[in-house]
Amino acid sequence: MADNSTLRLFLTVGLLLTAFIIRRAFKLRTSLGEPPIVPASLPIPYLGHAVGLFWQRTGYYTNLSNKWKLPIFSLRMFGGEVHVVSSPELMHALHKLPKSISFWFLEAQFSAQLSGISQKSSSNLLANLSPESNEASLLIEGLKATQHAMSAQGGVEDTVFAAAQVIKRRLDALCDGGRNVNLWAWTQHEITLATTESVYGPSNPYRDAKVEEGFWNFADDTISLLLTQYLPKIIAARALAGREAVVTAMNDYFASKGHLYGSSLVKARYLALKEHVDDVDLARLECVNGIAILSNTVPTAFWTIYHIFGDPAVLHEVRRQVGAITTQMTPTAGLPKSLQGNESVPVCKIDLGRLKEAPILFSVIQETLRLRATGSGPRMVMEDVRVGSQQYLLKKHSVVIIANKALHSDRVAWGETANADPSKFIADRFCGRTPPHAFRGFGGGINLCPGRGFAMAEIAALVAMLTMRFDLVPTKSALGGDSGGWIEPDQNLSNMSLQIAPPKRKVVVDIVPRLDSENVSWEFIL
């Protein structure tokens, strides 16, 4: 008994000392102007936060944000300090300092590490990103070229139309429907084909099923490549093999001048990079570009489809608004072979140029990005800098993490309906005004995703034609039993690099042609 009493005494004193030290550190940091340090859920110095991240993934940042309710706070970890921003009020300050609090630096580092480019190419990619540099940056100039290529002036409408044509042909092939379809796998394949066909043109390397499979093996395991410095061929063997399959195909694509017949995007990237990296490294960087054009578009499309078909009222409104931008006429030519010779069969044409007249489409996509956000926006502090009205001091070499989910559920910004409960999906939330700096679906400030317009239009086109032509009927629950409706499959948080995570469990559906869409030819027009 005496031993137990002594042990309890030491534990009590230890806990009191720990609490005292944390409290003093909290006050000291506040007095110095740096963000307050918050303790880990597991009180192990320097390791507690790492354990929390391992178990909760990016949800750890959200949980700490909800617990401490601070606009910014710091985590002490091995390798330095991490500052977590969880309030919209600081976003504008961060946006004004893109070189001092740099996403570009980390983007260059991650691109170099993931692609496996040479040291020379890596140095070129990382050059001139410091705040004091006035020289042109390869990374920033490449992003400018991408932004132009994905703008109206750069011809993005042609890229959208090309993707829509692929979607139309793929849905034509589903004229008899499909049974027991894994909705995630189906969406992944359809978006991969539509996107890569529109970007790479008639020589699209992703037409090879082995290249498509290789890419997803690579993209689904990027965290292993980023964290693995030793024995990568053992720890990340699947990702490395997938990457090399894509790199080989991309090398052949550029060698055969396939890019000359591709989109303005692939042409712009080729011209921006060609003089600064060799041919193999160009192919490697293009492999990584697949992450930019596919990895977040696919889960966004999946969850958009899930939320629309899972709510009859939302599905009805989507069909009503898409119907208003759809014209119907009796054709004299251009019908699919199965309908040729029957001139009484109508043609329904969805006008891509009028998609914005169906605002529910874009609102649902954005609400999906708000509610299902799981990623974070990392930044490297490149020099000592102060931010916000409180003038928080962020020191050089520390890291800033933008807790997207915390921002997306901030009740001050979004009101009482802002929460992380999937059952509280509000389809028309983005049809009206939304709070500035509180939505991080495509990043923010100068680091806004340059392909956001294309991604939104592509998903809207897929959803528009899918809803008009088919019903999606859930066939069984993710746990294996019969289901009378849509179930919540939760999200798989294993890949922390994603801004929106895929489903944790399978969603299996029958894709059933609608009665009033049969014997109708469907088209997109622009």
Short mmCIF file of C-alpha atoms in Angstrom, two decimals:
data_model
loop_
_atom_site.label_atom_id
_atom_site.label_comp_id
_atom_site.label_asym_id
_atom_site.label_seq_id
_atom_site.Cartn_x
_atom_site.Cartn_y
_atom_site.Cartn_z
CA MET A 1 0.00 0.00 0.00
CA ALA A 2 2.83 2.38 0.85
CA ASP A 3 4.44 1.77 -2.53
CA ASN A 4 1.14 2.50 -4.30
CA SER A 5 0.67 5.71 -2.30
CA THR A 6 4.18 6.85 -3.17
CA LEU A 7 3.58 6.09 -6.83
CA ARG A 8 0.32 8.04 -6.80
CA LEU A 9 2.10 10.96 -5.12
CA PHE A 10 4.82 11.05 -7.77
CA LEU A 11 2.23 10.84 -10.56
CA THR A 12 0.21 13.67 -9.03
CA VAL A 13 3.26 15.90 -8.63
CA GLY A 14 4.34 15.06 -12.17
CA LEU A 15 0.96 15.97 -13.62
CA LEU A 16 0.88 19.24 -11.67
CA LEU A 17 4.37 20.15 -12.86
CA THR A 18 3.41 19.30 -16.46
CA ALA A 19 0.29 21.45 -16.22
CA PHE A 20 2.34 24.28 -14.70
CA ILE A 21 4.98 24.13 -17.41
CA ILE A 22 2.34 24.04 -20.18
CA ARG A 23 0.54 26.99 -18.64
CA ARG A 24 3.77 28.98 -18.31
CA ALA A 25 4.75 28.13 -21.87
CA PHE A 26 1.29 29.16 -23.08
CA LYS A 27 1.57 32.54 -21.32
CA LEU A 28 5.20 33.08 -22.29
CA ARG A 29 4.55 32.47 -25.97
CA THR A 30 1.56 34.81 -25.92
CA SER A 31 3.61 37.57 -24.30
CA LEU A 32 6.31 37.22 -26.95
CA GLY A 33 3.73 37.53 -29.71
CA GLU A 34 4.10 33.99 -31.03
CA PRO A 35 1.02 31.78 -31.36
CA PRO A 36 0.24 29.92 -28.11
CA ILE A 37 1.48 26.35 -27.81
CA VAL A 38 -1.21 23.77 -27.14
CA PRO A 39 -0.46 20.41 -25.50
CA ALA A 40 -0.93 17.11 -27.26
CA SER A 41 -3.87 14.90 -26.40
CA LEU A 42 -1.25 12.34 -25.40
CA PRO A 43 1.18 14.20 -23.07
CA ILE A 44 4.47 12.95 -24.52
CA PRO A 45 6.89 15.83 -25.32
CA TYR A 46 7.48 16.23 -29.07
CA LEU A 47 5.86 12.85 -29.83
CA GLY A 48 2.32 13.35 -28.55
CA HIS A 49 1.17 15.37 -31.57
CA ALA A 50 2.79 12.91 -33.98
CA VAL A 51 0.84 10.07 -32.35
CA GLY A 52 -2.35 12.13 -32.63
CA LEU A 53 -1.73 12.72 -36.34
CA PHE A 54 -1.00 9.05 -36.90
CA TRP A 55 -4.32 7.96 -35.42
CA GLN A 56 -6.58 10.84 -36.46
CA ARG A 57 -4.82 12.02 -39.61
CA THR A 58 -5.78 15.59 -40.57
CA GLY A 59 -8.81 15.28 -38.31
CA TYR A 60 -6.35 15.89 -35.47
CA TYR A 61 -5.99 19.54 -36.51
CA THR A 62 -9.77 19.92 -36.56
CA ASN A 63 -10.19 18.31 -33.15
CA LEU A 64 -7.55 20.58 -31.59
CA SER A 65 -9.15 23.60 -33.28
CA ASN A 66 -12.55 22.71 -31.84
CA LYS A 67 -11.07 22.09 -28.41
CA TRP A 68 -8.97 25.26 -28.03
CA LYS A 69 -11.00 27.64 -30.20
CA LEU A 70 -7.98 29.78 -31.08
CA PRO A 71 -7.47 31.52 -34.44
CA ILE A 72 -3.93 30.14 -34.57
CA PHE A 73 -1.94 27.85 -32.29
CA SER A 74 1.35 25.98 -32.35
CA LEU A 75 2.36 22.35 -32.00
CA ARG A 76 5.85 21.45 -30.83
CA MET A 77 7.12 18.49 -32.80
CA PHE A 78 10.41 16.93 -33.78
CA GLY A 79 11.85 18.94 -36.64
CA GLY A 80 10.31 22.27 -35.63
CA GLU A 81 7.04 23.97 -34.88
CA VAL A 82 3.77 23.73 -36.74
CA HIS A 83 1.31 26.64 -36.61
CA VAL A 84 -2.31 25.63 -37.20
CA VAL A 85 -4.65 28.29 -38.61
CA SER A 86 -8.28 27.54 -37.85
CA SER A 87 -10.04 30.88 -38.27
CA PRO A 88 -11.05 32.71 -41.47
CA GLU A 89 -9.93 36.03 -39.97
CA LEU A 90 -6.27 35.16 -40.55
CA MET A 91 -6.62 33.88 -44.11
CA HIS A 92 -6.48 37.31 -45.73
CA ALA A 93 -3.20 38.05 -43.92
CA LEU A 94 -1.69 34.79 -45.16
CA HIS A 95 -2.85 35.44 -48.72
CA LYS A 96 -0.96 38.75 -48.77
CA LEU A 97 2.37 37.01 -48.04
CA PRO A 98 2.68 34.23 -50.65
CA LYS A 99 6.49 34.27 -50.74
CA SER A 100 7.05 34.74 -47.01
CA ILE A 101 4.54 32.03 -46.07
CA SER A 102 5.08 29.87 -49.11
CA PHE A 103 3.02 27.10 -50.63
CA TRP A 104 5.23 27.28 -53.73
CA PHE A 105 8.32 26.12 -51.83
CA LEU A 106 6.58 23.01 -50.50
CA GLU A 107 4.95 22.37 -53.88
CA ALA A 108 8.39 22.39 -55.51
CA GLN A 109 9.84 20.13 -52.83
CA PHE A 110 6.98 17.65 -53.00
CA SER A 111 7.01 17.62 -56.83
CA ALA A 112 10.74 16.93 -56.89
CA GLN A 113 10.53 14.16 -54.30
CA LEU A 114 7.44 12.48 -55.72
CA SER A 115 8.65 12.57 -59.31
CA GLY A 116 12.20 11.35 -58.63
CA ILE A 117 13.77 13.97 -60.92
CA SER A 118 17.50 14.58 -61.01
CA GLN A 119 19.29 16.86 -58.57
CA LYS A 120 19.87 19.41 -61.34
CA SER A 121 16.18 19.55 -62.29
CA SER A 122 15.23 19.67 -58.63
CA SER A 123 17.52 22.65 -58.06
CA ASN A 124 16.00 24.43 -61.06
CA LEU A 125 12.50 23.81 -59.73
CA LEU A 126 13.36 25.15 -56.26
CA ALA A 127 15.36 28.15 -57.46
CA ASN A 128 14.28 31.75 -56.80
CA LEU A 129 11.44 30.99 -54.41
CA SER A 130 12.86 32.89 -51.45
CA PRO A 131 11.25 36.24 -50.51
CA GLU A 132 14.39 38.21 -51.33
CA SER A 133 14.74 36.78 -54.85
CA ASN A 134 13.75 38.99 -57.79
CA GLU A 135 14.73 36.41 -60.42
CA ALA A 136 12.17 34.44 -62.40
CA SER A 137 11.10 31.16 -60.80
CA LEU A 138 10.60 28.06 -62.97
CA LEU A 139 7.81 26.87 -60.70
CA ILE A 140 5.94 30.18 -60.64
CA GLU A 141 6.35 30.75 -64.38
CA GLY A 142 5.04 27.25 -64.99
CA LEU A 143 2.02 27.97 -62.81
CA LYS A 144 1.37 31.19 -64.74
CA ALA A 145 1.44 29.23 -67.99
CA THR A 146 -0.98 26.71 -66.48
CA GLN A 147 -3.32 29.48 -65.30
CA HIS A 148 -3.44 30.98 -68.77
CA ALA A 149 -4.00 27.60 -70.45
CA MET A 150 -6.90 26.89 -68.08
CA SER A 151 -8.53 30.28 -68.63
CA ALA A 152 -11.13 31.33 -71.18
CA GLN A 153 -8.41 33.17 -73.10
CA GLY A 154 -6.25 30.04 -73.11
CA GLY A 155 -8.95 27.81 -74.56
CA VAL A 156 -10.28 25.96 -71.50
CA GLU A 157 -13.73 25.76 -73.12
CA ASP A 158 -12.29 23.46 -75.79
CA THR A 159 -10.82 21.23 -73.06
CA VAL A 160 -14.15 21.13 -71.20
CA PHE A 161 -16.00 20.26 -74.42
CA ALA A 162 -13.53 17.47 -75.19
CA ALA A 163 -14.04 16.01 -71.69
CA ALA A 164 -17.83 16.29 -72.09
CA GLN A 165 -17.71 14.41 -75.38
CA VAL A 166 -15.92 11.54 -73.68
CA ILE A 167 -18.52 11.56 -70.89
CA LYS A 168 -21.33 11.43 -73.47
CA ARG A 169 -19.77 8.46 -75.29
CA ARG A 170 -19.16 6.61 -72.03
CA LEU A 171 -22.76 7.11 -70.91
CA ASP A 172 -23.99 6.00 -74.35
CA ALA A 173 -22.21 2.72 -73.67
CA LEU A 174 -24.34 2.38 -70.53
CA CYS A 175 -27.59 2.47 -72.50
CA ASP A 176 -28.61 -0.87 -70.98
CA GLY A 177 -27.52 0.21 -67.51
CA GLY A 178 -25.23 -1.64 -65.13
CA ARG A 179 -25.75 -3.90 -62.14
CA ASN A 180 -23.77 -4.06 -58.90
CA VAL A 181 -21.51 -1.19 -59.90
CA ASN A 182 -18.85 -0.09 -57.43
CA LEU A 183 -19.61 3.63 -57.56
CA TRP A 184 -16.12 4.71 -56.48
CA ALA A 185 -14.32 2.54 -59.05
CA TRP A 186 -16.75 3.61 -61.77
CA THR A 187 -16.35 7.32 -61.00
CA GLN A 188 -12.57 7.01 -60.81
CA HIS A 189 -12.37 5.33 -64.21
CA GLU A 190 -14.82 7.71 -65.94
CA ILE A 191 -13.13 10.88 -64.63
CA THR A 192 -9.68 9.50 -65.45
CA LEU A 193 -10.67 8.81 -69.05
CA ALA A 194 -12.57 12.07 -69.59
CA THR A 195 -9.83 14.23 -68.06
CA THR A 196 -6.82 12.60 -69.69
CA GLU A 197 -8.47 12.38 -73.12
CA SER A 198 -9.24 16.10 -72.99
CA VAL A 199 -5.74 17.01 -71.77
CA TYR A 200 -3.49 14.68 -73.78
CA GLY A 201 -5.48 14.25 -76.99
CA PRO A 202 -5.44 11.31 -79.44
CA SER A 203 -2.13 9.93 -78.12
CA ASN A 204 -3.38 9.88 -74.51
CA PRO A 205 -1.07 7.51 -72.57
CA TYR A 206 -3.87 6.70 -70.11
CA ARG A 207 -5.73 4.73 -72.78
CA ASP A 208 -3.43 1.91 -71.71
CA ALA A 209 -5.11 0.25 -68.71
CA LYS A 210 -1.70 -0.51 -67.21
CA VAL A 211 -0.83 3.19 -67.19
CA GLU A 212 -4.12 4.11 -65.54
CA GLU A 213 -3.64 1.39 -62.92
CA GLY A 214 -0.03 2.43 -62.40
CA PHE A 215 -1.00 6.04 -61.84
CA TRP A 216 -3.54 5.21 -59.14
CA ASN A 217 -1.10 2.85 -57.42
CA PHE A 218 1.30 5.79 -57.34
CA ALA A 219 -1.21 8.50 -56.39
CA ASP A 220 -2.84 6.47 -53.62
CA ASP A 221 0.48 5.99 -51.84
CA THR A 222 2.24 9.34 -52.21
CA ILE A 223 2.58 9.67 -48.43
CA SER A 224 4.89 6.63 -48.38
CA LEU A 225 7.10 8.28 -51.00
CA LEU A 226 7.17 11.59 -49.13
CA LEU A 227 8.00 10.01 -45.77
CA THR A 228 10.29 7.24 -46.98
CA GLN A 229 13.95 8.19 -47.30
CA TYR A 230 15.30 4.73 -46.58
CA LEU A 231 14.43 1.48 -48.37
CA PRO A 232 11.80 3.09 -50.65
CA LYS A 233 11.90 0.11 -53.02
CA ILE A 234 10.62 -2.05 -50.18
CA ILE A 235 8.31 0.31 -48.29
CA ALA A 236 6.82 2.06 -51.35
CA ALA A 237 7.39 -0.61 -54.00
CA ARG A 238 3.85 -0.45 -55.41
CA ALA A 239 3.90 3.33 -55.74
CA LEU A 240 7.34 3.32 -57.38
CA ALA A 241 6.34 0.65 -59.90
CA GLY A 242 3.17 2.59 -60.74
CA ARG A 243 5.11 5.80 -61.19
CA GLU A 244 7.60 4.19 -63.55
CA ALA A 245 4.77 2.81 -65.70
CA VAL A 246 3.39 6.33 -66.15
CA VAL A 247 6.85 7.88 -66.67
CA THR A 248 7.69 5.38 -69.45
CA ALA A 249 4.40 6.13 -71.20
CA MET A 250 4.83 9.89 -70.84
CA ASN A 251 8.36 9.71 -72.18
CA ASP A 252 7.05 7.94 -75.29
CA TYR A 253 4.23 10.49 -75.56
CA PHE A 254 6.57 13.48 -75.69
CA ALA A 255 9.13 11.69 -77.88
CA SER A 256 6.44 10.99 -80.49
CA LYS A 257 5.25 14.63 -80.35
CA GLY A 258 1.87 13.59 -78.97
CA HIS A 259 1.65 16.84 -77.02
CA LEU A 260 1.38 18.81 -80.26
CA TYR A 261 -2.12 17.37 -80.66
CA GLY A 262 -3.07 17.73 -77.02
CA SER A 263 -4.71 20.55 -75.07
CA SER A 264 -3.39 24.03 -74.46
CA LEU A 265 -2.48 22.84 -70.94
CA VAL A 266 -0.04 20.12 -71.98
CA LYS A 267 1.47 22.38 -74.63
CA ALA A 268 1.97 25.19 -72.10
CA ARG A 269 3.58 22.89 -69.54
CA TYR A 270 5.91 21.45 -72.18
CA LEU A 271 7.09 24.90 -73.29
CA ALA A 272 7.53 26.12 -69.69
CA LEU A 273 9.62 23.13 -68.60
CA LYS A 274 11.45 21.95 -71.72
CA GLU A 275 14.43 24.33 -71.49
CA HIS A 276 15.02 23.61 -67.80
CA VAL A 277 14.69 19.83 -67.41
CA ASP A 278 15.74 16.87 -69.54
CA ASP A 279 13.30 14.61 -71.38
CA VAL A 280 13.03 11.95 -68.68
CA ASP A 281 12.47 14.53 -65.94
CA LEU A 282 9.82 16.19 -68.11
CA ALA A 283 7.98 12.86 -68.19
CA ARG A 284 8.43 12.47 -64.43
CA LEU A 285 6.95 15.88 -63.71
CA GLU A 286 4.04 15.13 -66.03
CA CYS A 287 3.36 12.00 -64.02
CA VAL A 288 3.07 14.15 -60.89
CA ASN A 289 0.82 16.55 -62.80
CA GLY A 290 -1.66 13.68 -62.91
CA ILE A 291 -2.16 14.22 -59.18
CA ALA A 292 -3.12 17.85 -59.85
CA ILE A 293 -5.69 17.02 -62.53
CA LEU A 294 -7.14 13.81 -61.07
CA SER A 295 -6.54 13.08 -57.40
CA ASN A 296 -9.04 15.54 -55.93
CA THR A 297 -11.40 15.71 -58.93
CA VAL A 298 -12.33 12.02 -58.59
CA PRO A 299 -13.42 12.08 -54.92
CA THR A 300 -15.21 15.39 -55.48
CA ALA A 301 -17.16 13.84 -58.36
CA PHE A 302 -17.95 10.73 -56.30
CA TRP A 303 -19.30 12.64 -53.29
CA THR A 304 -21.24 15.03 -55.55
CA ILE A 305 -22.99 12.07 -57.20
CA TYR A 306 -23.54 10.47 -53.79
CA HIS A 307 -25.19 13.55 -52.29
CA ILE A 308 -27.39 14.23 -55.34
CA PHE A 309 -28.73 10.72 -55.85
CA GLY A 310 -28.98 10.15 -52.12
CA ASP A 311 -31.51 12.99 -51.67
CA PRO A 312 -34.65 12.83 -53.84
CA ALA A 313 -35.38 16.55 -53.38
CA VAL A 314 -31.89 17.54 -54.53
CA LEU A 315 -32.05 15.11 -57.45
CA HIS A 316 -35.40 16.58 -58.52
CA GLU A 317 -34.04 20.13 -58.41
CA VAL A 318 -30.91 19.20 -60.36
CA ARG A 319 -33.03 17.57 -63.07
CA ARG A 320 -35.36 20.58 -63.17
CA GLN A 321 -32.52 23.06 -63.66
CA VAL A 322 -30.62 20.89 -66.17
CA GLY A 323 -33.86 20.38 -68.06
CA ALA A 324 -34.14 24.15 -68.44
CA ILE A 325 -30.82 24.28 -70.34
CA THR A 326 -31.61 21.21 -72.46
CA THR A 327 -33.24 21.52 -75.87
CA GLN A 328 -35.09 18.70 -77.60
CA MET A 329 -35.50 18.26 -81.33
CA THR A 330 -36.11 15.57 -83.91
CA PRO A 331 -32.90 14.85 -85.81
CA THR A 332 -32.26 13.91 -89.40
CA ALA A 333 -28.70 12.69 -88.91
CA GLY A 334 -26.00 11.98 -86.43
CA LEU A 335 -27.82 9.31 -84.42
CA PRO A 336 -26.11 6.34 -82.77
CA LYS A 337 -26.18 3.21 -84.95
CA SER A 338 -28.84 1.60 -82.78
CA LEU A 339 -31.19 4.50 -83.56
CA GLN A 340 -30.34 5.17 -87.20
CA GLY A 341 -33.27 4.96 -89.56
CA ASN A 342 -35.75 6.19 -86.98
CA GLU A 343 -36.03 9.91 -87.62
CA SER A 344 -38.78 10.30 -85.03
CA VAL A 345 -36.35 9.68 -82.18
CA PRO A 346 -35.64 13.00 -80.44
CA VAL A 347 -32.23 14.45 -79.63
CA CYS A 348 -31.73 16.14 -76.25
CA LYS A 349 -28.88 18.65 -76.21
CA ILE A 350 -27.40 19.93 -72.94
CA ASP A 351 -25.86 23.36 -73.46
CA LEU A 352 -22.45 23.50 -71.75
CA GLY A 353 -22.36 27.24 -72.33
CA ARG A 354 -25.42 27.59 -70.08
CA LEU A 355 -24.31 25.33 -67.23
CA LYS A 356 -24.12 28.31 -64.86
CA GLU A 357 -27.84 28.82 -65.44
CA ALA A 358 -28.20 25.63 -63.38
CA PRO A 359 -26.55 27.02 -60.22
CA ILE A 360 -27.57 24.02 -58.14
CA LEU A 361 -24.90 21.98 -59.97
CA PHE A 362 -22.06 24.20 -58.83
CA SER A 363 -23.54 24.74 -55.38
CA VAL A 364 -23.69 21.00 -54.77
CA ILE A 365 -20.06 20.60 -55.89
CA GLN A 366 -18.91 23.38 -53.57
CA GLU A 367 -20.99 22.14 -50.64
CA THR A 368 -19.41 18.74 -51.22
CA LEU A 369 -15.97 20.33 -51.03
CA ARG A 370 -16.96 22.21 -47.87
CA LEU A 371 -18.50 19.28 -46.03
CA ARG A 372 -16.15 16.51 -47.15
CA ALA A 373 -12.89 18.48 -46.86
CA THR A 374 -10.19 16.43 -45.16
CA GLY A 375 -6.99 18.08 -46.35
CA SER A 376 -4.82 20.87 -45.07
CA GLY A 377 -3.02 23.72 -46.75
CA PRO A 378 0.67 23.49 -45.78
CA ARG A 379 2.95 26.51 -46.02
CA MET A 380 6.65 27.01 -45.23
CA VAL A 381 7.61 30.17 -43.34
CA MET A 382 10.53 31.52 -45.38
CA GLU A 383 11.38 34.49 -43.11
CA ASP A 384 10.29 35.85 -39.74
CA VAL A 385 6.94 37.51 -40.29
CA ARG A 386 3.97 38.84 -38.32
CA VAL A 387 0.36 38.17 -39.33
CA GLY A 388 -3.11 39.25 -38.32
CA SER A 389 -4.44 42.02 -36.16
CA GLN A 390 -2.69 40.43 -33.16
CA GLN A 391 0.58 40.46 -35.08
CA TYR A 392 1.43 36.84 -34.36
CA LEU A 393 5.12 36.17 -34.92
CA LEU A 394 5.87 33.21 -37.19
CA LYS A 395 9.54 32.30 -37.30
CA LYS A 396 11.56 31.20 -40.29
CA HIS A 397 11.58 27.43 -40.99
CA SER A 398 8.35 26.77 -39.11
CA VAL A 399 5.36 25.31 -40.96
CA VAL A 400 1.84 26.70 -41.28
CA ILE A 401 -1.08 24.28 -41.60
CA ILE A 402 -4.47 25.60 -42.70
CA ALA A 403 -7.10 23.42 -41.03
CA ASN A 404 -9.62 23.33 -43.88
CA LYS A 405 -12.31 21.36 -42.09
CA ALA A 406 -12.16 23.69 -39.08
CA LEU A 407 -12.60 26.68 -41.40
CA HIS A 408 -15.45 24.96 -43.23
CA SER A 409 -17.32 24.32 -39.98
CA ASP A 410 -16.68 27.72 -38.38
CA ARG A 411 -20.09 28.82 -37.06
CA VAL A 412 -19.10 32.48 -36.90
CA ALA A 413 -18.50 32.41 -40.65
CA TRP A 414 -21.14 29.92 -41.82
CA GLY A 415 -23.83 30.11 -39.16
CA GLU A 416 -25.44 27.37 -37.12
CA THR A 417 -25.75 25.04 -40.12
CA ALA A 418 -21.97 24.74 -40.41
CA ASN A 419 -20.98 21.35 -39.06
CA ALA A 420 -19.29 18.17 -40.17
CA ASP A 421 -22.42 15.98 -40.08
CA PRO A 422 -22.97 14.54 -43.60
CA SER A 423 -26.73 14.46 -42.94
CA LYS A 424 -26.66 18.28 -42.79
CA PHE A 425 -25.69 18.68 -46.45
CA ILE A 426 -27.28 21.91 -47.74
CA ALA A 427 -27.36 21.65 -51.53
CA ASP A 428 -28.16 25.30 -52.29
CA ARG A 429 -25.79 26.84 -49.72
CA PHE A 430 -23.55 28.27 -52.45
CA CYS A 431 -26.39 29.64 -54.56
CA GLY A 432 -26.20 32.79 -52.46
CA ARG A 433 -23.42 34.76 -50.79
CA THR A 434 -20.81 32.83 -48.85
CA PRO A 435 -18.26 34.10 -46.31
CA PRO A 436 -14.93 35.27 -47.77
CA HIS A 437 -11.78 33.36 -46.79
CA ALA A 438 -13.80 30.58 -45.07
CA PHE A 439 -14.01 28.27 -48.10
CA ARG A 440 -10.86 26.35 -49.01
CA GLY A 441 -12.19 23.94 -51.64
CA PHE A 442 -9.67 25.21 -54.20
CA GLY A 443 -7.16 26.92 -51.93
CA GLY A 444 -7.10 30.68 -51.76
CA GLY A 445 -5.36 33.91 -52.69
CA ILE A 446 -2.70 33.67 -55.36
CA ASN A 447 -2.53 29.91 -54.74
CA LEU A 448 -6.04 29.22 -55.99
CA CYS A 449 -6.11 26.00 -58.03
CA PRO A 450 -5.62 27.04 -61.68
CA GLY A 451 -7.75 24.13 -62.88
CA ARG A 452 -10.76 24.80 -60.65
CA GLY A 453 -12.93 26.08 -63.52
CA PHE A 454 -12.22 23.02 -65.64
CA ALA A 455 -12.79 20.60 -62.76
CA MET A 456 -16.10 22.22 -61.79
CA ALA A 457 -17.35 22.23 -65.40
CA GLU A 458 -16.28 18.63 -66.00
CA ILE A 459 -18.04 17.36 -62.87
CA ALA A 460 -21.11 19.49 -63.66
CA ALA A 461 -21.27 18.01 -67.18
CA LEU A 462 -21.00 14.45 -65.85
CA VAL A 463 -23.68 15.05 -63.21
CA ALA A 464 -25.97 16.86 -65.66
CA MET A 465 -26.13 14.04 -68.20
CA LEU A 466 -26.00 11.25 -65.59
CA THR A 467 -29.00 12.62 -63.70
CA MET A 468 -31.05 13.17 -66.85
CA ARG A 469 -30.44 9.70 -68.26
CA PHE A 470 -30.17 7.36 -65.28
CA ASP A 471 -31.29 6.48 -61.78
CA LEU A 472 -28.71 5.17 -59.33
CA VAL A 473 -30.22 2.63 -56.98
CA PRO A 474 -28.17 1.34 -54.02
CA THR A 475 -28.08 -2.44 -54.03
CA LYS A 476 -26.52 -3.32 -50.69
CA SER A 477 -24.94 -1.72 -47.67
CA ALA A 478 -21.20 -1.40 -47.25
CA LEU A 479 -21.41 -4.04 -44.53
CA GLY A 480 -22.85 -6.58 -46.95
CA GLY A 481 -26.57 -6.77 -46.13
CA ASP A 482 -29.55 -5.60 -48.13
CA SER A 483 -30.17 -1.88 -47.96
CA GLY A 484 -33.31 0.09 -48.55
CA GLY A 485 -31.44 3.29 -49.33
CA TRP A 486 -28.17 5.16 -49.37
CA ILE A 487 -25.81 4.57 -46.47
CA GLU A 488 -23.01 6.77 -45.13
CA PRO A 489 -19.75 5.07 -46.16
CA ASP A 490 -17.53 7.43 -44.11
CA GLN A 491 -14.17 8.61 -45.47
CA ASN A 492 -10.83 6.88 -45.80
CA LEU A 493 -8.33 9.29 -44.24
CA SER A 494 -5.19 7.24 -44.89
CA ASN A 495 -3.89 9.53 -47.67
CA MET A 496 -3.22 12.84 -45.92
CA SER A 497 -2.17 14.53 -49.16
CA LEU A 498 -5.75 14.59 -50.48
CA GLN A 499 -7.96 17.62 -50.01
CA ILE A 500 -11.07 15.45 -50.07
CA ALA A 501 -10.88 11.80 -49.02
CA PRO A 502 -12.55 8.87 -50.82
CA PRO A 503 -15.17 6.60 -49.21
CA LYS A 504 -14.06 4.18 -46.55
CA ARG A 505 -16.55 1.49 -47.57
CA LYS A 506 -17.96 0.45 -50.94
CA VAL A 507 -21.09 2.04 -52.32
CA VAL A 508 -22.67 -0.45 -54.73
CA VAL A 509 -25.43 0.66 -57.09
CA ASP A 510 -27.49 -0.40 -60.06
CA ILE A 511 -27.33 2.17 -62.86
CA VAL A 512 -30.81 2.09 -64.35
CA PRO A 513 -31.85 3.99 -67.54
CA ARG A 514 -34.80 6.31 -66.91
CA LEU A 515 -37.94 5.47 -68.83
CA ASP A 516 -38.30 8.96 -70.29
CA SER A 517 -34.68 8.98 -71.47
CA GLU A 518 -34.83 5.76 -73.46
CA ASN A 519 -34.97 5.99 -77.25
CA VAL A 520 -33.46 9.45 -76.96
CA SER A 521 -30.10 10.53 -78.31
CA TRP A 522 -28.18 12.76 -75.89
CA GLU A 523 -25.55 15.34 -76.79
CA PHE A 524 -23.54 18.19 -75.35
CA ILE A 525 -23.36 21.45 -77.29
CA LEU A 526 -21.22 24.50 -76.67
#
